[in-house]
Short mmCIF file of N, CA and C in Angstrom, two decimals:
data_model
loop_
_atom_site.label_atom_id
_atom_site.label_comp_id
_atom_site.label_asym_id
_atom_site.label_seq_id
_atom_site.Cartn_x
_atom_site.Cartn_y
_atom_site.Cartn_z
N GLU K 1 35.15 8.49 4.35
CA GLU K 1 36.16 9.22 5.09
C GLU K 1 36.99 8.30 6.04
N PRO K 2 36.29 7.10 6.56
CA PRO K 2 37.06 6.21 7.37
C PRO K 2 38.21 5.62 6.63
N SER K 3 38.13 5.42 5.21
CA SER K 3 39.24 4.89 4.50
C SER K 3 40.25 5.89 4.35
N ALA K 4 39.95 7.23 4.21
CA ALA K 4 40.89 8.17 3.96
C ALA K 4 41.75 8.32 5.30
N GLY K 5 41.07 8.20 6.45
CA GLY K 5 41.93 8.22 7.58
C GLY K 5 42.59 6.97 7.96
N GLY K 6 42.33 5.85 7.36
CA GLY K 6 43.09 4.62 7.38
C GLY K 6 44.12 4.60 6.56
N LEU K 7 44.18 5.23 5.32
CA LEU K 7 45.26 5.49 4.62
C LEU K 7 46.28 6.42 5.04
N VAL K 8 45.72 7.43 5.60
CA VAL K 8 46.85 8.35 6.39
C VAL K 8 47.52 7.79 7.47
N ALA K 9 46.78 6.97 8.16
CA ALA K 9 47.42 6.23 9.43
C ALA K 9 48.37 5.31 8.88
N LEU K 10 48.18 4.61 7.82
CA LEU K 10 49.02 3.64 7.22
C LEU K 10 50.30 4.27 6.79
N ALA K 11 50.04 5.46 6.00
CA ALA K 11 51.21 6.09 5.56
C ALA K 11 52.16 6.79 6.46
N CYS K 12 51.58 7.23 7.58
CA CYS K 12 52.22 8.08 8.63
C CYS K 12 52.89 7.39 9.74
N GLN K 13 52.55 6.03 9.67
CA GLN K 13 53.28 5.20 10.86
C GLN K 13 54.79 5.44 10.96
N MET K 14 55.39 5.07 10.04
CA MET K 14 56.98 5.16 10.05
C MET K 14 57.53 6.61 10.07
N PRO K 15 56.93 7.59 9.32
CA PRO K 15 57.35 8.87 9.55
C PRO K 15 57.07 9.52 10.92
N GLY K 16 56.03 9.16 11.44
CA GLY K 16 55.56 9.48 12.78
C GLY K 16 56.47 9.05 13.93
N GLY K 17 56.83 7.70 13.76
CA GLY K 17 57.99 7.30 14.77
C GLY K 17 59.16 8.03 14.37
N ALA K 18 59.64 8.28 13.24
CA ALA K 18 61.04 8.92 13.04
C ALA K 18 60.84 10.30 13.49
N LEU K 19 59.72 10.91 13.36
CA LEU K 19 59.66 12.31 13.87
C LEU K 19 59.93 12.34 15.37
N VAL K 20 59.16 11.37 16.12
CA VAL K 20 59.29 11.31 17.64
C VAL K 20 60.95 10.95 17.95
N ASP K 21 61.63 10.28 17.17
CA ASP K 21 63.02 10.07 17.40
C ASP K 21 63.91 11.24 17.12
N ALA K 22 63.37 12.11 15.98
CA ALA K 22 64.34 13.25 15.80
C ALA K 22 64.01 14.43 16.46
N VAL K 23 62.99 14.67 17.24
CA VAL K 23 62.74 15.89 17.82
C VAL K 23 63.37 15.96 19.20
N ARG K 24 63.60 17.09 19.79
CA ARG K 24 64.20 17.08 21.21
C ARG K 24 63.28 17.02 22.37
N SER K 25 62.01 17.44 21.93
CA SER K 25 61.08 17.60 23.19
C SER K 25 59.76 16.53 22.81
N ALA K 26 59.75 15.33 23.25
CA ALA K 26 58.71 14.46 23.12
C ALA K 26 57.55 14.90 23.63
N ARG K 27 57.59 15.66 24.60
CA ARG K 27 56.51 16.27 25.43
C ARG K 27 55.68 17.37 24.60
N LEU K 28 56.43 17.99 23.90
CA LEU K 28 55.98 19.12 22.83
C LEU K 28 55.35 18.32 21.87
N VAL K 29 55.87 17.42 21.06
CA VAL K 29 55.14 16.59 20.07
C VAL K 29 53.81 15.86 20.63
N ALA K 30 53.84 15.40 21.90
CA ALA K 30 52.80 14.72 22.32
C ALA K 30 51.51 15.82 22.58
N GLY K 31 52.02 17.15 22.99
CA GLY K 31 51.07 18.10 23.35
C GLY K 31 50.39 18.61 21.85
N LEU K 32 51.25 18.62 20.94
CA LEU K 32 50.73 19.18 19.60
C LEU K 32 49.85 18.04 18.91
N ALA K 33 50.09 16.78 19.13
CA ALA K 33 49.15 15.67 18.75
C ALA K 33 47.65 15.83 19.49
N VAL K 34 47.76 15.93 20.82
CA VAL K 34 46.51 16.10 21.52
C VAL K 34 45.72 17.27 21.12
N VAL K 35 46.49 18.43 20.81
CA VAL K 35 45.70 19.62 20.33
C VAL K 35 45.01 19.37 18.92
N ALA K 36 45.96 18.57 18.01
CA ALA K 36 45.28 18.32 16.77
C ALA K 36 44.16 17.48 16.95
N ILE K 37 44.12 16.45 17.74
CA ILE K 37 42.86 15.58 18.08
C ILE K 37 41.79 16.45 18.53
N CYS K 38 42.23 17.44 19.38
CA CYS K 38 41.04 18.36 20.01
C CYS K 38 40.35 19.12 18.88
N LEU K 39 41.28 19.72 17.96
CA LEU K 39 40.87 20.43 16.78
C LEU K 39 39.95 19.58 15.90
N SER K 40 40.42 18.39 15.64
CA SER K 40 39.56 17.58 14.90
C SER K 40 38.16 17.37 15.25
N ALA K 41 38.15 17.05 16.72
CA ALA K 41 36.79 16.85 17.32
C ALA K 41 35.87 18.02 17.23
N LEU K 42 36.59 19.31 17.61
CA LEU K 42 35.83 20.58 17.48
C LEU K 42 35.24 20.90 16.25
N ALA K 43 36.11 20.65 15.16
CA ALA K 43 35.65 20.83 13.65
C ALA K 43 34.52 20.02 13.32
N LEU K 44 34.55 18.76 13.80
CA LEU K 44 33.36 17.65 13.44
C LEU K 44 32.16 18.35 14.11
N ALA K 45 32.33 18.81 15.33
CA ALA K 45 31.12 19.38 16.04
C ALA K 45 30.51 20.56 15.45
N ILE K 46 31.32 21.40 15.10
CA ILE K 46 31.04 22.88 14.47
C ILE K 46 30.58 22.77 13.09
N TRP K 47 31.39 22.00 12.21
CA TRP K 47 31.09 22.21 10.65
C TRP K 47 30.85 20.71 10.19
N PRO K 48 29.97 20.07 10.39
CA PRO K 48 29.83 18.52 10.04
C PRO K 48 29.53 18.33 8.44
N ASN K 49 30.37 19.05 7.61
CA ASN K 49 30.11 18.75 6.26
C ASN K 49 31.30 17.88 5.76
N PHE K 50 31.33 17.47 4.49
CA PHE K 50 31.96 16.42 3.95
C PHE K 50 33.49 16.77 4.05
N ALA K 51 33.93 17.95 3.53
CA ALA K 51 35.21 18.53 3.49
C ALA K 51 35.90 18.56 4.86
N VAL K 52 35.08 19.02 5.85
CA VAL K 52 35.59 19.09 7.23
C VAL K 52 35.67 17.65 7.84
N VAL K 53 34.73 16.91 7.60
CA VAL K 53 34.86 15.47 8.12
C VAL K 53 36.11 14.73 7.50
N MET K 54 36.35 14.91 6.23
CA MET K 54 37.39 14.35 5.60
C MET K 54 38.68 14.99 6.21
N GLY K 55 38.84 16.18 6.37
CA GLY K 55 40.00 16.77 6.89
C GLY K 55 40.31 16.34 8.34
N SER K 56 39.27 16.35 9.04
CA SER K 56 39.31 15.98 10.59
C SER K 56 39.71 14.56 10.69
N ARG K 57 39.33 13.81 9.81
CA ARG K 57 39.65 12.18 9.84
C ARG K 57 41.23 12.08 9.64
N ILE K 58 41.58 12.90 8.63
CA ILE K 58 43.00 12.84 8.32
C ILE K 58 43.85 13.53 9.37
N LEU K 59 43.41 14.67 9.92
CA LEU K 59 44.24 15.28 10.94
C LEU K 59 44.31 14.24 12.20
N HIS K 60 43.19 13.77 12.55
CA HIS K 60 43.22 12.70 13.74
C HIS K 60 44.04 11.55 13.47
N ALA K 61 44.13 11.11 12.24
CA ALA K 61 44.93 9.77 11.85
C ALA K 61 46.29 10.11 12.08
N ALA K 62 46.72 11.39 11.48
CA ALA K 62 48.17 11.76 11.59
C ALA K 62 48.50 12.15 13.00
N ALA K 63 47.78 12.57 13.70
CA ALA K 63 48.04 12.90 15.20
C ALA K 63 48.20 11.62 15.84
N SER K 64 47.29 10.71 15.56
CA SER K 64 47.33 9.35 16.27
C SER K 64 48.61 8.59 16.02
N CYS K 65 49.18 8.94 14.79
CA CYS K 65 50.51 8.17 14.39
C CYS K 65 51.46 8.50 15.23
N VAL K 66 51.56 9.78 15.63
CA VAL K 66 52.50 10.43 16.50
C VAL K 66 52.40 10.09 17.81
N LEU K 67 51.25 9.96 18.30
CA LEU K 67 50.83 9.93 19.71
C LEU K 67 51.26 8.50 20.37
N GLY K 68 50.97 7.38 19.77
CA GLY K 68 51.50 6.27 20.29
C GLY K 68 53.04 6.13 20.34
N PRO K 69 53.88 6.52 19.47
CA PRO K 69 55.31 6.45 19.51
C PRO K 69 55.84 7.36 20.72
N VAL K 70 55.18 8.43 20.87
CA VAL K 70 55.78 9.47 21.70
C VAL K 70 55.47 9.16 23.21
N ILE K 71 54.27 8.27 23.35
CA ILE K 71 53.90 7.86 24.58
C ILE K 71 55.03 6.82 25.00
N ALA K 72 55.37 5.88 24.03
CA ALA K 72 56.12 4.94 24.22
C ALA K 72 57.74 5.57 24.51
N ALA K 73 58.10 6.60 23.80
CA ALA K 73 59.24 7.32 23.95
C ALA K 73 59.41 7.93 25.43
N ILE K 74 58.27 8.75 25.73
CA ILE K 74 58.36 9.17 27.10
C ILE K 74 58.49 8.08 28.20
N SER K 75 57.67 7.07 28.21
CA SER K 75 57.79 5.83 29.03
C SER K 75 59.29 5.44 29.06
N LEU K 76 59.89 5.18 27.91
CA LEU K 76 61.23 4.41 27.88
C LEU K 76 62.09 5.52 28.62
N GLY K 77 61.92 6.84 28.16
CA GLY K 77 62.84 7.83 29.03
C GLY K 77 62.70 7.97 30.33
N LEU K 78 61.43 7.71 30.82
CA LEU K 78 61.21 8.03 32.29
C LEU K 78 61.64 6.65 33.08
N VAL K 79 61.64 5.37 32.50
CA VAL K 79 61.90 4.21 33.38
C VAL K 79 63.09 3.41 32.75
N GLY K 80 63.39 3.74 31.65
CA GLY K 80 64.62 2.93 31.13
C GLY K 80 64.24 1.63 30.43
N HIS K 81 65.11 0.96 29.95
CA HIS K 81 64.98 -0.39 29.19
C HIS K 81 64.35 -1.47 30.23
N ALA K 82 65.12 -1.58 31.40
CA ALA K 82 64.91 -2.46 32.42
C ALA K 82 63.35 -2.56 32.80
N ALA K 83 62.71 -1.51 33.09
CA ALA K 83 61.35 -1.45 33.46
C ALA K 83 60.37 -1.05 32.53
N LEU K 84 60.76 -1.02 31.20
CA LEU K 84 59.91 -0.67 30.13
C LEU K 84 58.65 -1.57 30.12
N GLY K 85 58.78 -2.95 30.12
CA GLY K 85 57.77 -3.90 29.96
C GLY K 85 56.58 -3.58 30.99
N ALA K 86 57.14 -3.36 32.21
CA ALA K 86 56.14 -3.14 33.33
C ALA K 86 55.27 -1.86 32.94
N ARG K 87 56.22 -0.65 32.59
CA ARG K 87 55.45 0.46 32.34
C ARG K 87 54.49 0.53 31.21
N LEU K 88 54.82 -0.26 30.06
CA LEU K 88 54.04 -0.44 28.95
C LEU K 88 52.64 -1.20 29.40
N GLY K 89 52.88 -2.20 30.30
CA GLY K 89 51.73 -2.88 30.72
C GLY K 89 50.80 -2.18 31.62
N ARG K 90 51.34 -1.07 32.51
CA ARG K 90 50.62 -0.14 33.15
C ARG K 90 50.12 0.80 32.27
N ASN K 91 50.70 1.36 31.19
CA ASN K 91 50.04 2.30 30.24
C ASN K 91 48.85 1.63 29.63
N ALA K 92 48.93 0.40 29.32
CA ALA K 92 47.81 -0.33 28.50
C ALA K 92 46.67 -0.46 29.57
N ARG K 93 47.01 -0.78 30.80
CA ARG K 93 45.89 -0.94 31.92
C ARG K 93 45.08 0.49 31.97
N PHE K 94 45.86 1.48 32.22
CA PHE K 94 45.24 2.74 32.33
C PHE K 94 44.47 3.24 31.04
N SER K 95 45.16 2.79 29.83
CA SER K 95 44.38 3.13 28.68
C SER K 95 43.08 2.50 28.54
N SER K 96 43.00 1.14 28.89
CA SER K 96 41.75 0.48 28.94
C SER K 96 40.74 0.99 29.74
N ILE K 97 41.20 1.37 31.08
CA ILE K 97 40.30 1.92 31.80
C ILE K 97 39.73 3.29 31.47
N GLY K 98 40.73 4.09 30.76
CA GLY K 98 40.33 5.40 30.18
C GLY K 98 39.41 5.47 29.14
N ASN K 99 39.70 4.27 28.30
CA ASN K 99 38.73 4.11 27.14
C ASN K 99 37.43 3.73 27.70
N GLY K 100 37.31 2.84 28.60
CA GLY K 100 36.02 2.38 29.19
C GLY K 100 35.15 3.55 29.75
N VAL K 101 35.86 4.34 30.58
CA VAL K 101 35.17 5.63 31.34
C VAL K 101 34.77 6.69 30.19
N ALA K 102 35.60 6.76 29.12
CA ALA K 102 35.31 7.78 28.09
C ALA K 102 34.15 7.27 27.23
N ALA K 103 34.22 6.21 26.92
CA ALA K 103 32.92 5.51 26.25
C ALA K 103 31.66 5.55 27.04
N ALA K 104 31.72 5.42 28.29
CA ALA K 104 30.56 5.67 29.19
C ALA K 104 30.15 7.01 29.14
N ALA K 105 31.07 7.77 29.40
CA ALA K 105 30.89 9.32 29.42
C ALA K 105 30.16 9.80 28.18
N MET K 106 30.57 9.36 27.09
CA MET K 106 30.28 9.86 25.68
C MET K 106 28.89 9.26 25.51
N GLY K 107 28.69 8.10 25.85
CA GLY K 107 27.42 7.38 25.50
C GLY K 107 26.33 8.09 26.25
N ALA K 108 26.67 8.43 27.65
CA ALA K 108 25.75 9.20 28.40
C ALA K 108 25.57 10.45 27.76
N CYS K 109 26.59 11.19 27.27
CA CYS K 109 26.60 12.55 26.86
C CYS K 109 25.68 12.58 25.51
N GLY K 110 25.92 11.57 24.68
CA GLY K 110 25.15 11.44 23.39
C GLY K 110 23.58 11.26 23.58
N SER K 111 23.41 10.32 24.50
CA SER K 111 22.03 10.13 24.81
C SER K 111 21.21 11.23 25.47
N LEU K 112 21.97 11.77 26.57
CA LEU K 112 21.26 12.94 27.45
C LEU K 112 21.18 14.25 26.75
N VAL K 113 22.36 14.57 25.94
CA VAL K 113 22.46 15.71 25.39
C VAL K 113 22.25 15.74 23.88
N SER K 114 23.26 15.52 23.01
CA SER K 114 23.18 15.33 21.73
C SER K 114 24.34 14.70 21.13
N SER K 115 24.11 14.22 19.97
CA SER K 115 25.42 13.45 19.33
C SER K 115 26.55 14.48 19.08
N GLN K 116 26.10 15.81 18.78
CA GLN K 116 27.18 16.73 18.57
C GLN K 116 27.88 17.13 19.91
N ALA K 117 27.38 16.88 21.04
CA ALA K 117 28.00 17.11 22.32
C ALA K 117 29.05 16.07 22.60
N VAL K 118 29.11 15.00 21.91
CA VAL K 118 30.07 13.91 22.16
C VAL K 118 31.57 14.37 21.64
N PHE K 119 31.33 15.37 20.53
CA PHE K 119 32.63 15.78 19.87
C PHE K 119 33.17 16.96 20.83
N PHE K 120 32.26 17.75 21.52
CA PHE K 120 32.68 18.83 22.38
C PHE K 120 33.24 18.17 23.69
N LEU K 121 32.73 17.09 24.08
CA LEU K 121 33.39 16.37 25.20
C LEU K 121 34.65 15.86 24.85
N THR K 122 34.81 15.23 23.58
CA THR K 122 36.19 14.79 23.37
C THR K 122 37.25 16.02 23.37
N ALA K 123 36.84 17.00 22.78
CA ALA K 123 37.67 18.17 22.95
C ALA K 123 38.04 18.63 24.16
N ILE K 124 37.05 18.47 25.07
CA ILE K 124 37.39 19.06 26.66
C ILE K 124 38.25 18.01 27.42
N LEU K 125 38.19 16.74 26.84
CA LEU K 125 39.13 15.74 27.50
C LEU K 125 40.63 15.87 27.04
N ALA K 126 40.62 16.69 26.14
CA ALA K 126 42.31 17.15 25.83
C ALA K 126 43.08 17.79 26.91
N ALA K 127 42.10 18.67 27.75
CA ALA K 127 42.61 19.38 28.78
C ALA K 127 43.44 18.58 29.83
N PRO K 128 42.73 17.45 30.54
CA PRO K 128 43.41 16.59 31.32
C PRO K 128 44.78 16.03 30.84
N ALA K 129 44.62 15.52 29.44
CA ALA K 129 45.99 15.10 28.70
C ALA K 129 47.07 15.95 28.69
N ILE K 130 46.82 17.34 28.44
CA ILE K 130 47.76 18.36 28.44
C ILE K 130 48.28 18.77 29.82
N LEU K 131 47.40 18.65 30.78
CA LEU K 131 47.71 18.84 32.21
C LEU K 131 48.90 17.72 32.58
N ALA K 132 48.34 16.47 32.35
CA ALA K 132 49.49 15.30 32.64
C ALA K 132 50.75 15.70 31.92
N LEU K 133 50.69 16.16 30.78
CA LEU K 133 52.06 16.26 30.03
C LEU K 133 52.79 17.31 30.58
N THR K 134 52.16 18.48 31.21
CA THR K 134 53.06 19.51 31.71
C THR K 134 53.53 19.08 33.01
N ARG K 135 53.10 18.08 33.70
CA ARG K 135 53.54 17.58 34.92
C ARG K 135 54.75 16.62 34.91
N ILE K 136 55.05 16.27 33.42
CA ILE K 136 56.43 15.63 33.21
C ILE K 136 57.57 16.47 33.13
N ARG K 137 58.52 16.12 34.08
CA ARG K 137 59.55 17.19 33.83
C ARG K 137 60.61 16.59 32.92
N MET K 138 60.98 17.37 31.83
CA MET K 138 61.90 17.03 30.80
C MET K 138 63.42 16.48 31.32
N SER K 139 63.60 16.94 32.63
CA SER K 139 64.73 16.45 32.99
C SER K 139 64.90 15.08 33.43
N ASP K 140 63.52 14.43 33.64
CA ASP K 140 63.52 13.08 34.07
C ASP K 140 63.38 12.22 33.00
N ILE K 141 63.55 12.69 31.65
CA ILE K 141 63.31 11.96 30.56
C ILE K 141 64.77 11.84 29.86
N GLU K 142 65.27 10.65 29.83
CA GLU K 142 66.58 10.31 29.49
C GLU K 142 66.53 10.08 27.88
N ARG K 143 67.10 10.74 26.96
CA ARG K 143 67.27 10.80 25.61
C ARG K 143 68.18 9.87 25.15
N PRO K 144 68.14 9.09 23.97
CA PRO K 144 69.32 8.22 23.55
C PRO K 144 70.28 9.18 23.17
N LYS K 145 71.48 8.74 23.47
CA LYS K 145 72.84 9.60 23.20
C LYS K 145 73.06 9.40 21.77
N PRO K 146 73.44 10.51 21.04
CA PRO K 146 73.86 10.50 19.65
C PRO K 146 75.35 10.20 19.51
N THR K 147 75.74 9.88 18.24
CA THR K 147 77.10 9.55 17.99
C THR K 147 77.86 10.66 18.08
N ARG K 148 79.22 10.77 17.84
CA ARG K 148 80.03 11.82 17.85
C ARG K 148 79.61 12.91 16.89
N ASP K 149 79.23 12.52 15.72
CA ASP K 149 78.95 13.49 14.64
C ASP K 149 77.40 14.04 14.94
N GLY K 150 76.79 13.63 15.83
CA GLY K 150 75.46 14.23 16.13
C GLY K 150 74.24 13.50 15.50
N THR K 151 74.52 12.45 14.74
CA THR K 151 73.51 11.54 14.23
C THR K 151 72.89 10.65 15.05
N PRO K 152 71.91 10.06 14.89
CA PRO K 152 71.34 8.86 15.86
C PRO K 152 72.21 7.64 15.78
N ASN K 153 71.99 6.85 16.76
CA ASN K 153 72.89 5.68 16.72
C ASN K 153 72.60 4.57 15.56
N VAL K 154 71.40 4.67 15.15
CA VAL K 154 70.62 3.60 14.16
C VAL K 154 70.47 4.48 12.91
N SER K 155 70.85 3.86 11.73
CA SER K 155 70.44 4.67 10.47
C SER K 155 69.45 3.59 9.93
N LEU K 156 68.89 4.28 8.93
CA LEU K 156 67.68 3.63 8.20
C LEU K 156 68.27 2.43 7.51
N TRP K 157 69.27 2.33 6.77
CA TRP K 157 69.86 1.19 6.44
C TRP K 157 70.03 0.09 7.33
N CYS K 158 70.46 0.53 8.47
CA CYS K 158 70.62 -0.63 9.44
C CYS K 158 69.25 -1.26 9.83
N VAL K 159 68.24 -0.42 9.91
CA VAL K 159 66.83 -0.88 10.38
C VAL K 159 66.39 -1.82 9.17
N LEU K 160 66.56 -1.40 7.73
CA LEU K 160 66.12 -2.17 6.73
C LEU K 160 66.88 -3.35 6.43
N SER K 161 68.13 -3.44 6.88
CA SER K 161 68.98 -4.70 6.68
C SER K 161 68.77 -5.55 7.80
N ASP K 162 67.98 -5.43 8.99
CA ASP K 162 68.02 -6.21 9.89
C ASP K 162 66.92 -7.26 9.59
N ARG K 163 67.38 -8.53 9.34
CA ARG K 163 66.39 -9.54 8.90
C ARG K 163 65.36 -9.87 10.11
N ARG K 164 65.81 -9.82 11.39
CA ARG K 164 64.85 -10.01 12.54
C ARG K 164 63.81 -9.09 12.48
N LEU K 165 63.95 -7.73 12.26
CA LEU K 165 63.29 -6.63 12.29
C LEU K 165 62.11 -6.77 11.17
N LEU K 166 62.62 -7.07 9.88
CA LEU K 166 61.91 -7.34 8.77
C LEU K 166 60.82 -8.57 8.76
N ILE K 167 61.36 -9.65 9.44
CA ILE K 167 60.47 -10.70 9.87
C ILE K 167 59.21 -10.33 10.76
N PHE K 168 59.69 -9.61 11.77
CA PHE K 168 58.70 -8.97 12.76
C PHE K 168 57.78 -8.10 12.04
N ALA K 169 58.11 -7.26 11.30
CA ALA K 169 57.33 -6.36 10.36
C ALA K 169 56.34 -7.20 9.41
N GLY K 170 56.69 -8.22 9.09
CA GLY K 170 55.97 -9.01 8.15
C GLY K 170 54.97 -9.69 8.99
N CYS K 171 55.28 -10.29 10.24
CA CYS K 171 54.23 -10.62 11.07
C CYS K 171 53.20 -9.73 11.44
N ILE K 172 53.61 -8.50 11.82
CA ILE K 172 52.71 -7.59 12.23
C ILE K 172 51.66 -7.24 10.89
N LEU K 173 52.31 -7.02 9.66
CA LEU K 173 51.42 -6.87 8.64
C LEU K 173 50.37 -7.97 8.37
N LEU K 174 50.85 -9.22 8.54
CA LEU K 174 49.99 -10.31 8.46
C LEU K 174 48.74 -10.38 9.48
N PHE K 175 49.32 -9.93 10.77
CA PHE K 175 48.31 -9.88 11.86
C PHE K 175 47.09 -8.79 11.27
N GLN K 176 47.70 -7.47 10.84
CA GLN K 176 46.74 -6.57 10.74
C GLN K 176 45.86 -6.83 9.60
N LEU K 177 46.43 -7.61 8.58
CA LEU K 177 45.54 -8.08 7.60
C LEU K 177 44.36 -9.03 7.99
N ALA K 178 44.62 -9.83 8.87
CA ALA K 178 43.72 -10.69 9.59
C ALA K 178 43.06 -10.22 10.90
N ASN K 179 43.34 -9.08 11.02
CA ASN K 179 42.90 -8.58 12.43
C ASN K 179 41.32 -8.75 12.71
N ALA K 180 41.19 -9.07 13.88
CA ALA K 180 39.57 -9.43 14.31
C ALA K 180 38.78 -8.16 14.27
N ALA K 181 39.37 -7.03 14.13
CA ALA K 181 38.51 -5.74 13.95
C ALA K 181 37.70 -5.77 12.77
N MET K 182 38.26 -6.51 11.61
CA MET K 182 37.58 -6.69 10.62
C MET K 182 36.24 -7.38 10.70
N LEU K 183 36.08 -8.25 11.72
CA LEU K 183 35.04 -9.08 11.94
C LEU K 183 33.50 -8.29 12.04
N PRO K 184 33.54 -7.28 12.92
CA PRO K 184 32.25 -6.43 12.92
C PRO K 184 31.97 -5.82 11.60
N MET K 185 32.83 -5.41 10.94
CA MET K 185 32.62 -4.55 9.68
C MET K 185 31.99 -5.67 8.51
N MET K 186 32.55 -6.82 8.53
CA MET K 186 32.11 -7.74 7.82
C MET K 186 30.68 -8.31 8.28
N GLY K 187 30.49 -8.29 9.62
CA GLY K 187 29.25 -8.67 10.07
C GLY K 187 28.11 -7.60 9.75
N SER K 188 28.44 -6.45 9.63
CA SER K 188 27.47 -5.38 9.32
C SER K 188 27.31 -5.39 7.88
N ILE K 189 28.22 -5.78 6.96
CA ILE K 189 28.07 -5.85 5.54
C ILE K 189 27.06 -7.03 5.25
N LEU K 190 27.27 -8.21 6.04
CA LEU K 190 26.48 -9.40 5.77
C LEU K 190 25.03 -9.10 6.28
N THR K 191 24.71 -8.21 7.35
CA THR K 191 23.61 -7.84 7.83
C THR K 191 22.87 -6.99 6.77
N MET K 192 23.48 -5.96 6.29
CA MET K 192 22.87 -5.00 5.37
C MET K 192 22.41 -5.83 4.03
N ARG K 193 23.31 -6.80 3.57
CA ARG K 193 23.09 -7.56 2.26
C ARG K 193 22.29 -9.00 2.48
N SER K 194 21.89 -9.19 3.58
CA SER K 194 21.44 -10.59 3.87
C SER K 194 20.06 -10.71 3.02
N SER K 195 19.20 -9.73 2.89
CA SER K 195 18.07 -9.79 2.18
C SER K 195 18.25 -10.12 0.58
N ALA K 196 19.25 -9.41 0.15
CA ALA K 196 19.51 -9.65 -1.27
C ALA K 196 20.26 -11.14 -1.60
N TRP K 197 20.77 -11.64 -0.34
CA TRP K 197 21.43 -12.85 -0.69
C TRP K 197 20.54 -13.96 -0.36
#
């Protein structure tokens, strides 16, 4: 099931970003993504069979593909291009702090209550995220202005023919292929097969 989630995440990256660009309410899309992650956690807690685990991984991966771009879009709309770098840095700082606190809370919950309780805690943590989304006023988010005919300013052909963007995409692809996150997985494979080797 991790590979199914990974394949969905890979396939949904571009459509997820395009969806965020196309919708009128980035806040609504963010809320739906958070609810989808909440539902996937609840499904894993209540029905931990193969089909549900597979469906939950796919739902979680698809929602995550939308959540990253929508947070960036909301951040851009709130602060504009000039202050986007500082805002993304601030977002990353709070994301790291939140991940650390959530990991500690889930670890404590898993060891003190049960492993199933971790998924319920994940679902409960959707509530503060949705509360934070409701506090964002849509009037504070500046959306990019469409052209006269109502279409976005950038076409797909324009994106695909931009050499700089294609080089950047190639670099990201190479980085992901050589990503350091593969090292723990390789370490576990070596550990499991070390006796045979």
